[in-house]
Short mmCIF file of N, CA and C in Angstrom, two decimals:
data_model
loop_
_atom_site.label_atom_id
_atom_site.label_comp_id
_atom_site.label_asym_id
_atom_site.label_seq_id
_atom_site.Cartn_x
_atom_site.Cartn_y
_atom_site.Cartn_z
N MET A 1 -25.26 -29.68 62.92
CA MET A 1 -24.43 -29.67 64.17
C MET A 1 -24.06 -28.72 64.87
N ILE A 2 -24.23 -28.89 66.03
CA ILE A 2 -23.82 -27.93 66.90
C ILE A 2 -22.63 -28.06 68.16
N ARG A 3 -22.22 -27.03 67.96
CA ARG A 3 -20.36 -27.32 68.58
C ARG A 3 -20.29 -25.97 69.62
N PRO A 4 -19.00 -25.78 70.17
CA PRO A 4 -18.66 -24.45 70.74
C PRO A 4 -18.72 -23.37 69.83
N VAL A 5 -18.89 -22.34 70.40
CA VAL A 5 -18.36 -21.03 69.41
C VAL A 5 -16.91 -21.00 69.32
N ALA A 6 -16.40 -20.51 67.82
CA ALA A 6 -15.06 -20.02 67.88
C ALA A 6 -14.85 -18.75 67.12
N GLU A 7 -13.92 -18.06 67.64
CA GLU A 7 -13.74 -16.86 67.32
C GLU A 7 -13.79 -16.51 65.78
N GLU A 8 -13.41 -17.51 64.89
CA GLU A 8 -13.82 -17.00 63.48
C GLU A 8 -15.40 -17.05 63.21
N ASP A 9 -16.16 -17.31 64.35
CA ASP A 9 -17.33 -17.22 63.95
C ASP A 9 -18.28 -16.01 63.87
N ALA A 10 -17.22 -15.00 64.69
CA ALA A 10 -17.78 -13.92 64.99
C ALA A 10 -18.34 -12.98 63.72
N PRO A 11 -17.79 -12.75 62.26
CA PRO A 11 -18.59 -12.36 61.39
C PRO A 11 -20.07 -13.10 61.14
N GLU A 12 -20.26 -14.53 61.36
CA GLU A 12 -21.25 -14.77 61.10
C GLU A 12 -22.66 -14.39 61.93
N LEU A 13 -21.98 -14.59 63.14
CA LEU A 13 -22.64 -14.60 64.46
C LEU A 13 -23.28 -12.83 64.49
N ALA A 14 -22.41 -12.00 64.07
CA ALA A 14 -22.80 -10.62 63.65
C ALA A 14 -23.81 -10.56 62.45
N ARG A 15 -23.63 -11.02 61.73
CA ARG A 15 -24.76 -11.28 60.05
C ARG A 15 -26.20 -11.70 61.23
N ILE A 16 -26.08 -12.74 61.51
CA ILE A 16 -27.55 -13.27 62.14
C ILE A 16 -27.72 -12.03 63.24
N TYR A 17 -27.10 -11.70 64.09
CA TYR A 17 -27.63 -11.00 65.25
C TYR A 17 -28.26 -9.61 64.58
N ASN A 18 -27.35 -9.01 63.35
CA ASN A 18 -27.59 -7.58 62.77
C ASN A 18 -29.34 -7.58 62.35
N HIS A 19 -29.43 -8.83 61.82
CA HIS A 19 -31.17 -8.97 61.03
C HIS A 19 -31.66 -8.58 62.12
N TYR A 20 -31.71 -8.94 63.65
CA TYR A 20 -32.84 -9.10 64.25
C TYR A 20 -32.74 -7.49 64.69
N ILE A 21 -31.47 -6.77 65.11
CA ILE A 21 -31.12 -5.49 65.73
C ILE A 21 -31.98 -4.45 64.50
N VAL A 22 -31.72 -4.78 63.16
CA VAL A 22 -32.80 -3.95 62.25
C VAL A 22 -33.88 -4.38 62.22
N GLU A 23 -34.28 -5.79 61.90
CA GLU A 23 -35.66 -5.76 61.55
C GLU A 23 -36.75 -6.18 62.81
N SER A 24 -36.41 -6.36 63.94
CA SER A 24 -37.07 -6.75 64.73
C SER A 24 -37.05 -6.15 66.09
N VAL A 25 -37.92 -6.18 67.19
CA VAL A 25 -37.55 -5.94 68.60
C VAL A 25 -37.14 -7.14 69.33
N ALA A 26 -36.87 -8.17 68.85
CA ALA A 26 -36.10 -9.02 69.66
C ALA A 26 -35.08 -8.88 70.63
N THR A 27 -34.11 -7.78 69.89
CA THR A 27 -33.38 -7.21 70.65
C THR A 27 -33.46 -5.68 70.79
N PHE A 28 -32.92 -5.13 72.01
CA PHE A 28 -33.30 -3.78 72.24
C PHE A 28 -31.91 -2.92 71.75
N GLU A 29 -31.27 -3.73 71.30
CA GLU A 29 -29.79 -3.00 70.61
C GLU A 29 -30.26 -2.16 69.26
N GLU A 30 -29.90 -1.17 68.68
CA GLU A 30 -30.40 -0.03 67.85
C GLU A 30 -29.41 0.11 66.60
N THR A 31 -28.04 -0.55 67.14
CA THR A 31 -27.14 -0.07 66.05
C THR A 31 -26.41 -1.25 65.66
N PRO A 32 -26.38 -1.81 64.47
CA PRO A 32 -25.68 -3.14 63.75
C PRO A 32 -24.17 -3.01 64.79
N VAL A 33 -23.97 -4.63 65.23
CA VAL A 33 -22.68 -4.87 65.82
C VAL A 33 -21.61 -5.37 64.59
N THR A 34 -20.50 -5.18 65.05
CA THR A 34 -19.35 -5.69 64.16
C THR A 34 -18.87 -7.10 64.41
N ALA A 35 -17.96 -7.50 63.68
CA ALA A 35 -17.68 -8.73 64.04
C ALA A 35 -16.60 -8.85 65.24
N ALA A 36 -15.78 -7.46 65.44
CA ALA A 36 -15.11 -7.23 66.51
C ALA A 36 -16.01 -7.31 67.86
N ASP A 37 -16.95 -6.76 67.92
CA ASP A 37 -18.05 -6.80 68.87
C ASP A 37 -18.41 -8.07 69.11
N MET A 38 -18.79 -8.99 68.19
CA MET A 38 -19.28 -10.09 68.69
C MET A 38 -17.94 -11.03 69.06
N GLY A 39 -16.68 -10.73 68.70
CA GLY A 39 -15.33 -11.15 69.18
C GLY A 39 -15.12 -10.82 70.74
N ALA A 40 -15.61 -9.75 71.10
CA ALA A 40 -15.63 -9.15 72.35
C ALA A 40 -16.56 -9.90 73.36
N ARG A 41 -17.64 -10.02 72.90
CA ARG A 41 -18.71 -10.65 73.81
C ARG A 41 -18.34 -12.51 73.82
N ILE A 42 -18.06 -13.00 72.50
CA ILE A 42 -17.60 -14.49 72.72
C ILE A 42 -16.45 -14.71 73.83
N ALA A 43 -15.35 -13.48 74.20
CA ALA A 43 -14.34 -13.57 75.38
C ALA A 43 -14.86 -13.30 76.48
N ALA A 44 -15.91 -12.58 76.41
CA ALA A 44 -16.15 -12.37 77.71
C ALA A 44 -17.51 -13.67 78.38
N VAL A 45 -18.18 -14.15 78.06
CA VAL A 45 -19.06 -15.18 77.97
C VAL A 45 -17.97 -16.32 78.27
N SER A 46 -16.78 -16.66 77.38
CA SER A 46 -15.81 -17.80 77.47
C SER A 46 -15.20 -17.71 78.88
N GLY A 47 -14.59 -16.19 79.02
CA GLY A 47 -14.14 -15.72 80.77
C GLY A 47 -14.62 -15.93 81.60
N ALA A 48 -16.12 -16.05 81.54
CA ALA A 48 -17.01 -16.35 82.62
C ALA A 48 -17.49 -17.67 82.85
N GLY A 49 -16.34 -18.63 81.94
CA GLY A 49 -16.85 -19.92 82.24
C GLY A 49 -18.00 -20.30 81.83
N LEU A 50 -18.98 -19.79 80.95
CA LEU A 50 -20.28 -20.13 80.66
C LEU A 50 -20.38 -20.25 79.00
N PRO A 51 -21.25 -21.45 78.73
CA PRO A 51 -21.00 -21.71 77.31
C PRO A 51 -21.67 -21.03 76.12
N TRP A 52 -21.31 -20.92 75.31
CA TRP A 52 -21.78 -20.34 73.79
C TRP A 52 -21.77 -21.46 72.48
N LEU A 53 -22.67 -22.02 72.19
CA LEU A 53 -23.08 -22.97 71.19
C LEU A 53 -23.25 -22.09 69.65
N VAL A 54 -23.19 -22.89 69.11
CA VAL A 54 -23.28 -22.71 67.44
C VAL A 54 -24.09 -23.96 66.79
N SER A 55 -24.76 -23.31 65.67
CA SER A 55 -25.44 -24.77 64.59
C SER A 55 -24.61 -24.34 63.57
N THR A 56 -24.55 -25.12 62.74
CA THR A 56 -24.11 -25.25 61.58
C THR A 56 -25.05 -26.12 60.81
N ALA A 57 -25.02 -25.80 59.65
CA ALA A 57 -25.56 -26.90 58.42
C ALA A 57 -25.00 -26.42 56.79
N ASP A 58 -24.53 -27.29 56.35
CA ASP A 58 -23.89 -27.18 54.92
C ASP A 58 -22.86 -25.84 55.13
N LYS A 59 -21.65 -26.30 56.03
CA LYS A 59 -20.77 -25.24 56.45
C LYS A 59 -20.90 -23.80 56.81
N ARG A 60 -22.39 -23.55 57.06
CA ARG A 60 -22.96 -22.40 57.48
C ARG A 60 -23.41 -22.28 58.96
N LEU A 61 -23.42 -20.82 59.51
CA LEU A 61 -23.53 -21.16 60.65
C LEU A 61 -25.51 -20.64 60.69
N THR A 62 -25.92 -21.26 61.48
CA THR A 62 -27.43 -21.13 61.56
C THR A 62 -28.32 -20.67 62.47
N GLY A 63 -27.35 -20.60 63.63
CA GLY A 63 -28.01 -20.18 64.87
C GLY A 63 -26.89 -20.31 65.90
N TYR A 64 -27.27 -19.46 67.04
CA TYR A 64 -26.51 -19.33 68.46
C TYR A 64 -27.05 -19.47 69.40
N ALA A 65 -26.44 -19.87 70.44
CA ALA A 65 -27.20 -19.61 72.06
C ALA A 65 -26.00 -19.86 72.82
N TYR A 66 -26.22 -19.19 73.91
CA TYR A 66 -25.21 -18.65 74.99
C TYR A 66 -25.94 -18.50 76.21
N ALA A 67 -25.02 -18.17 77.30
CA ALA A 67 -25.37 -17.94 78.38
C ALA A 67 -24.80 -16.77 79.60
N THR A 68 -25.17 -15.77 79.91
CA THR A 68 -24.26 -14.57 80.59
C THR A 68 -24.56 -14.46 82.03
N ALA A 69 -23.92 -14.13 82.97
CA ALA A 69 -24.26 -13.93 84.37
C ALA A 69 -25.49 -12.93 84.31
N TRP A 70 -26.58 -13.26 85.18
CA TRP A 70 -27.36 -12.52 85.28
C TRP A 70 -27.31 -11.08 86.38
N LYS A 71 -26.89 -11.46 87.21
CA LYS A 71 -26.23 -10.00 87.77
C LYS A 71 -25.12 -10.26 88.74
N PRO A 72 -24.39 -9.36 88.87
CA PRO A 72 -22.86 -9.45 89.33
C PRO A 72 -22.82 -10.20 90.80
N ARG A 73 -23.76 -9.78 91.84
CA ARG A 73 -23.41 -10.07 93.01
C ARG A 73 -23.41 -11.77 93.17
N SER A 74 -22.85 -12.18 94.32
CA SER A 74 -22.00 -13.51 94.56
C SER A 74 -23.31 -14.38 94.39
N ALA A 75 -24.32 -14.08 95.14
CA ALA A 75 -25.61 -14.74 95.48
C ALA A 75 -26.25 -15.03 94.34
N TYR A 76 -25.69 -14.58 93.29
CA TYR A 76 -26.83 -14.76 92.03
C TYR A 76 -25.46 -15.71 90.94
N ARG A 77 -24.55 -16.50 91.65
CA ARG A 77 -23.70 -16.83 90.31
C ARG A 77 -24.23 -18.15 89.84
N PHE A 78 -25.44 -18.81 90.90
CA PHE A 78 -25.81 -20.27 89.86
C PHE A 78 -27.11 -19.79 88.81
N THR A 79 -27.14 -18.24 88.67
CA THR A 79 -28.47 -18.02 87.92
C THR A 79 -27.82 -17.11 86.50
N VAL A 80 -28.42 -17.47 85.54
CA VAL A 80 -28.04 -16.99 84.01
C VAL A 80 -29.07 -16.76 83.22
N GLU A 81 -28.81 -15.58 82.63
CA GLU A 81 -29.90 -15.42 81.46
C GLU A 81 -29.32 -16.17 80.07
N SER A 82 -30.36 -16.62 79.42
CA SER A 82 -29.92 -17.36 78.13
C SER A 82 -30.15 -16.33 76.97
N THR A 83 -29.66 -16.83 75.88
CA THR A 83 -29.82 -16.26 74.19
C THR A 83 -30.02 -16.77 73.44
N VAL A 84 -30.81 -17.18 72.36
CA VAL A 84 -31.02 -17.79 71.21
C VAL A 84 -31.13 -17.07 70.17
N TYR A 85 -30.50 -16.78 68.96
CA TYR A 85 -30.77 -16.35 67.79
C TYR A 85 -30.54 -17.38 66.64
N VAL A 86 -31.64 -17.52 65.53
CA VAL A 86 -31.77 -18.08 64.60
C VAL A 86 -31.76 -17.54 63.31
N ASP A 87 -30.83 -17.86 62.41
CA ASP A 87 -30.79 -17.67 61.18
C ASP A 87 -32.05 -17.33 60.69
N PRO A 88 -32.56 -16.28 60.02
CA PRO A 88 -33.89 -16.03 59.44
C PRO A 88 -34.35 -17.22 58.66
N GLU A 89 -33.48 -17.70 57.78
CA GLU A 89 -33.71 -18.55 56.78
C GLU A 89 -33.63 -20.17 57.14
N ALA A 90 -33.30 -20.39 58.69
CA ALA A 90 -33.53 -21.69 59.63
C ALA A 90 -34.81 -21.86 60.65
N VAL A 91 -35.38 -20.45 60.56
CA VAL A 91 -36.32 -20.47 61.36
C VAL A 91 -37.35 -21.53 61.04
N GLY A 92 -38.00 -22.35 62.20
CA GLY A 92 -38.99 -23.45 61.98
C GLY A 92 -38.00 -24.61 61.24
N GLN A 93 -37.08 -24.96 61.33
CA GLN A 93 -36.31 -26.04 61.35
C GLN A 93 -35.75 -26.67 62.58
N GLY A 94 -36.21 -26.56 63.69
CA GLY A 94 -35.66 -27.12 64.55
C GLY A 94 -34.36 -26.64 65.40
N THR A 95 -33.97 -25.59 64.82
CA THR A 95 -32.51 -25.40 65.14
C THR A 95 -32.51 -24.75 66.51
N GLY A 96 -33.42 -23.75 66.85
CA GLY A 96 -33.50 -23.24 68.04
C GLY A 96 -33.50 -24.20 69.33
N THR A 97 -34.69 -24.86 69.03
CA THR A 97 -34.84 -26.31 69.72
C THR A 97 -33.53 -27.21 70.07
N ALA A 98 -32.59 -27.32 69.24
CA ALA A 98 -31.44 -28.28 69.58
C ALA A 98 -30.41 -27.22 70.03
N LEU A 99 -30.49 -25.92 69.88
CA LEU A 99 -29.57 -25.32 70.48
C LEU A 99 -29.71 -25.11 71.88
N TYR A 100 -31.00 -25.09 72.20
CA TYR A 100 -31.59 -24.59 73.44
C TYR A 100 -31.30 -25.80 74.25
N LYS A 101 -31.68 -26.98 73.46
CA LYS A 101 -31.20 -28.35 74.19
C LYS A 101 -30.25 -28.50 75.10
N ASP A 102 -29.06 -28.44 74.21
CA ASP A 102 -27.66 -28.69 74.39
C ASP A 102 -27.05 -27.40 75.55
N LEU A 103 -27.62 -25.92 75.48
CA LEU A 103 -27.35 -25.05 76.10
C LEU A 103 -27.37 -25.58 77.46
N LEU A 104 -28.86 -26.07 77.53
CA LEU A 104 -29.49 -26.38 78.81
C LEU A 104 -28.52 -27.57 79.71
N VAL A 105 -28.20 -28.51 78.67
CA VAL A 105 -27.33 -29.77 79.05
C VAL A 105 -25.83 -29.16 79.82
N GLU A 106 -25.43 -28.21 79.01
CA GLU A 106 -24.17 -27.46 79.52
C GLU A 106 -24.57 -26.64 80.74
N LEU A 107 -25.43 -25.95 80.78
CA LEU A 107 -25.55 -25.17 81.98
C LEU A 107 -25.73 -26.36 82.98
N ARG A 108 -26.45 -27.08 82.86
CA ARG A 108 -26.67 -28.56 83.98
C ARG A 108 -25.49 -28.84 84.65
N ARG A 109 -24.54 -29.12 83.69
CA ARG A 109 -23.18 -29.63 83.92
C ARG A 109 -22.16 -28.63 84.60
N ARG A 110 -22.57 -27.04 84.29
CA ARG A 110 -21.71 -26.31 85.08
C ARG A 110 -22.49 -25.93 86.34
N ARG A 111 -23.21 -26.63 86.84
CA ARG A 111 -24.48 -26.41 88.08
C ARG A 111 -25.06 -25.32 88.52
N VAL A 112 -25.50 -25.00 86.85
CA VAL A 112 -26.56 -23.31 87.04
C VAL A 112 -27.87 -23.91 87.54
N HIS A 113 -28.58 -23.49 88.43
CA HIS A 113 -29.42 -23.53 88.96
C HIS A 113 -30.85 -22.83 88.62
N ALA A 114 -30.55 -21.86 87.83
CA ALA A 114 -31.70 -21.29 87.46
C ALA A 114 -31.53 -20.25 86.04
N VAL A 115 -32.18 -20.40 84.76
CA VAL A 115 -31.91 -19.87 83.68
C VAL A 115 -32.91 -18.94 83.18
N LEU A 116 -32.83 -17.77 83.43
CA LEU A 116 -33.75 -16.99 82.65
C LEU A 116 -33.65 -16.20 81.33
N ALA A 117 -34.86 -15.82 80.75
CA ALA A 117 -34.71 -15.71 79.58
C ALA A 117 -35.99 -14.31 79.20
N GLY A 118 -35.20 -13.53 78.88
CA GLY A 118 -36.18 -12.25 78.70
C GLY A 118 -36.65 -12.34 76.90
N ILE A 119 -38.14 -12.23 76.98
CA ILE A 119 -38.45 -12.52 75.74
C ILE A 119 -39.49 -11.07 75.18
N THR A 120 -39.37 -10.30 74.27
CA THR A 120 -40.15 -9.21 73.71
C THR A 120 -41.56 -9.81 73.69
N LEU A 121 -42.41 -8.89 73.89
CA LEU A 121 -43.77 -9.15 73.48
C LEU A 121 -44.26 -8.37 72.66
N PRO A 122 -45.33 -9.02 71.91
CA PRO A 122 -45.59 -10.40 71.76
C PRO A 122 -44.48 -11.10 70.75
N ASN A 123 -44.29 -12.37 71.14
CA ASN A 123 -43.26 -13.21 70.45
C ASN A 123 -43.95 -14.67 70.59
N PRO A 124 -44.86 -15.14 70.10
CA PRO A 124 -45.16 -16.80 70.13
C PRO A 124 -44.45 -17.63 69.53
N GLY A 125 -43.67 -17.47 68.85
CA GLY A 125 -42.59 -18.68 68.82
C GLY A 125 -41.63 -18.69 69.79
N SER A 126 -41.15 -17.58 70.01
CA SER A 126 -40.27 -17.63 71.09
C SER A 126 -40.81 -17.83 72.40
N ILE A 127 -41.86 -18.13 72.83
CA ILE A 127 -42.60 -18.35 73.80
C ILE A 127 -42.81 -19.74 74.01
N ALA A 128 -43.44 -20.47 72.70
CA ALA A 128 -43.46 -21.56 72.56
C ALA A 128 -42.49 -22.65 72.50
N LEU A 129 -41.09 -21.84 71.95
CA LEU A 129 -39.99 -22.66 72.19
C LEU A 129 -39.28 -22.93 73.60
N HIS A 130 -39.62 -21.84 74.36
CA HIS A 130 -39.45 -21.71 75.92
C HIS A 130 -39.98 -22.83 76.43
N GLU A 131 -41.22 -22.77 76.43
CA GLU A 131 -42.21 -23.48 76.87
C GLU A 131 -42.04 -24.88 76.66
N LYS A 132 -41.76 -25.27 75.15
CA LYS A 132 -41.57 -26.61 75.17
C LYS A 132 -40.38 -27.41 75.84
N LEU A 133 -39.27 -26.37 76.19
CA LEU A 133 -38.34 -26.85 76.88
C LEU A 133 -38.33 -26.77 78.34
N GLY A 134 -39.44 -26.25 79.05
CA GLY A 134 -39.69 -26.23 80.25
C GLY A 134 -39.64 -25.06 80.97
N PHE A 135 -39.34 -24.22 80.21
CA PHE A 135 -39.52 -22.68 80.75
C PHE A 135 -41.05 -22.30 81.44
N ARG A 136 -41.23 -21.46 81.96
CA ARG A 136 -42.30 -20.72 82.70
C ARG A 136 -42.41 -19.35 82.92
N LYS A 137 -43.41 -18.78 82.46
CA LYS A 137 -43.23 -17.59 82.79
C LYS A 137 -43.51 -16.87 84.24
N VAL A 138 -42.80 -15.88 84.56
CA VAL A 138 -42.58 -15.55 85.89
C VAL A 138 -42.87 -14.23 86.08
N ALA A 139 -42.69 -13.42 85.19
CA ALA A 139 -42.71 -11.96 84.91
C ALA A 139 -43.07 -11.26 83.80
N GLU A 140 -43.77 -10.03 83.91
CA GLU A 140 -44.10 -9.41 82.55
C GLU A 140 -43.79 -7.82 83.08
N LEU A 141 -43.06 -7.09 82.51
CA LEU A 141 -42.45 -5.83 82.26
C LEU A 141 -43.06 -4.83 81.46
N LYS A 142 -43.83 -4.10 81.71
CA LYS A 142 -44.32 -3.08 80.59
C LYS A 142 -43.95 -1.87 80.04
N GLU A 143 -43.82 -1.84 79.10
CA GLU A 143 -43.09 -0.34 78.29
C GLU A 143 -41.75 -0.59 78.57
N VAL A 144 -40.87 -1.31 78.90
CA VAL A 144 -39.53 -0.98 79.34
C VAL A 144 -38.53 -0.78 78.12
N GLY A 145 -38.79 -1.02 76.80
CA GLY A 145 -38.04 -1.04 75.83
C GLY A 145 -38.80 0.30 74.89
N TYR A 146 -37.99 0.99 74.03
CA TYR A 146 -38.74 1.88 73.13
C TYR A 146 -37.94 1.88 71.84
N LYS A 147 -38.42 1.23 70.84
CA LYS A 147 -37.81 0.77 69.44
C LYS A 147 -38.47 1.24 68.31
N PHE A 148 -38.20 1.32 67.32
CA PHE A 148 -39.36 1.53 66.10
C PHE A 148 -40.39 2.50 66.41
N ALA A 149 -40.11 3.65 67.21
CA ALA A 149 -41.13 4.45 67.70
C ALA A 149 -42.50 3.83 68.70
N ARG A 150 -42.15 2.79 69.23
CA ARG A 150 -43.37 2.14 70.00
C ARG A 150 -42.57 1.60 71.27
N TRP A 151 -43.17 1.57 72.33
CA TRP A 151 -43.23 0.82 73.43
C TRP A 151 -42.85 -0.61 73.46
N VAL A 152 -42.48 -1.48 74.09
CA VAL A 152 -42.05 -2.75 73.90
C VAL A 152 -42.13 -3.53 75.11
N ASP A 153 -43.18 -4.35 75.46
CA ASP A 153 -43.20 -5.08 76.69
C ASP A 153 -42.20 -6.22 76.90
N VAL A 154 -41.80 -6.83 78.09
CA VAL A 154 -40.73 -7.81 77.89
C VAL A 154 -41.31 -8.92 79.06
N GLY A 155 -41.25 -10.00 78.77
CA GLY A 155 -41.86 -11.17 79.97
C GLY A 155 -40.53 -11.60 79.87
N TYR A 156 -40.50 -11.88 81.00
CA TYR A 156 -39.17 -13.45 81.94
C TYR A 156 -39.89 -14.78 81.82
N TRP A 157 -39.05 -15.39 81.11
CA TRP A 157 -39.38 -17.10 81.65
C TRP A 157 -38.38 -17.71 82.17
N GLN A 158 -38.53 -18.83 83.04
CA GLN A 158 -37.40 -19.08 84.21
C GLN A 158 -37.59 -20.80 84.09
N ALA A 159 -36.16 -21.25 84.07
CA ALA A 159 -35.99 -22.84 83.91
C ALA A 159 -35.29 -22.92 84.96
N LEU A 160 -35.57 -24.19 85.57
CA LEU A 160 -34.69 -25.14 86.59
C LEU A 160 -34.11 -26.02 85.92
N PRO A 161 -32.48 -26.17 85.27
CA PRO A 161 -32.01 -27.38 84.07
C PRO A 161 -32.55 -28.26 85.02
N GLY A 162 -32.00 -28.81 86.41
CA GLY A 162 -32.07 -30.16 87.10
C GLY A 162 -33.50 -30.55 87.31
N LYS A 163 -34.27 -29.57 87.02
CA LYS A 163 -35.71 -29.98 87.51
C LYS A 163 -36.75 -30.12 86.06
N ILE A 164 -36.34 -29.83 84.85
CA ILE A 164 -36.77 -30.00 83.59
C ILE A 164 -37.23 -31.72 83.65
N PRO A 165 -38.46 -32.15 83.61
CA PRO A 165 -38.83 -33.42 83.19
C PRO A 165 -37.99 -34.24 82.20
N ASP A 166 -37.54 -35.10 82.51
CA ASP A 166 -36.54 -35.88 81.71
C ASP A 166 -35.26 -35.40 81.36
N CYS A 167 -34.93 -34.29 82.03
CA CYS A 167 -33.65 -33.69 81.73
C CYS A 167 -32.68 -34.58 82.10
N PRO A 168 -31.32 -34.55 81.46
CA PRO A 168 -31.22 -34.26 80.18
C PRO A 168 -31.33 -35.08 79.21
N ASP A 169 -31.78 -36.08 79.33
CA ASP A 169 -32.32 -36.89 78.00
C ASP A 169 -33.17 -35.79 76.89
N THR A 170 -34.21 -35.00 77.26
CA THR A 170 -34.69 -34.63 76.52
C THR A 170 -34.26 -32.83 76.64
N CYS A 171 -33.46 -32.43 77.15
CA CYS A 171 -32.70 -31.13 77.06
C CYS A 171 -31.80 -31.02 76.42
#
């Protein structure tokens, strides 16, 4: 089931996200976050009028996806950056795809024109997910992050929700 985030989801969101902070370069954060941190992030996304969705299975959070403003200047107001994280136990079960499809529908409803996704490289699973949903690679930034004693590249993928084939039926 996919639904809008609730404030009481913050501890589970922190649990999922902290796995990626501690175990991977999927995020460049290096210090685990608290439930209060996640609560503040939920409030910021909600306050910006953007969607934050969670997926659940057996009453347990299995992932989340949300969008934030890409840049603060007014001409960028129709562009967002998307984020999706899946509980490691739910990876490969379609959770990320389902979350992203619903997120893209919500963004289209909000008249978002462009969605950007930053992906640390290499990351074939995330690339496959984004490209399956209509995102295309538009940039690659070399050695812009330093985590776990190594330099990490970031690629950017872009989608135009209103121009994804068959959207919203397949989004």
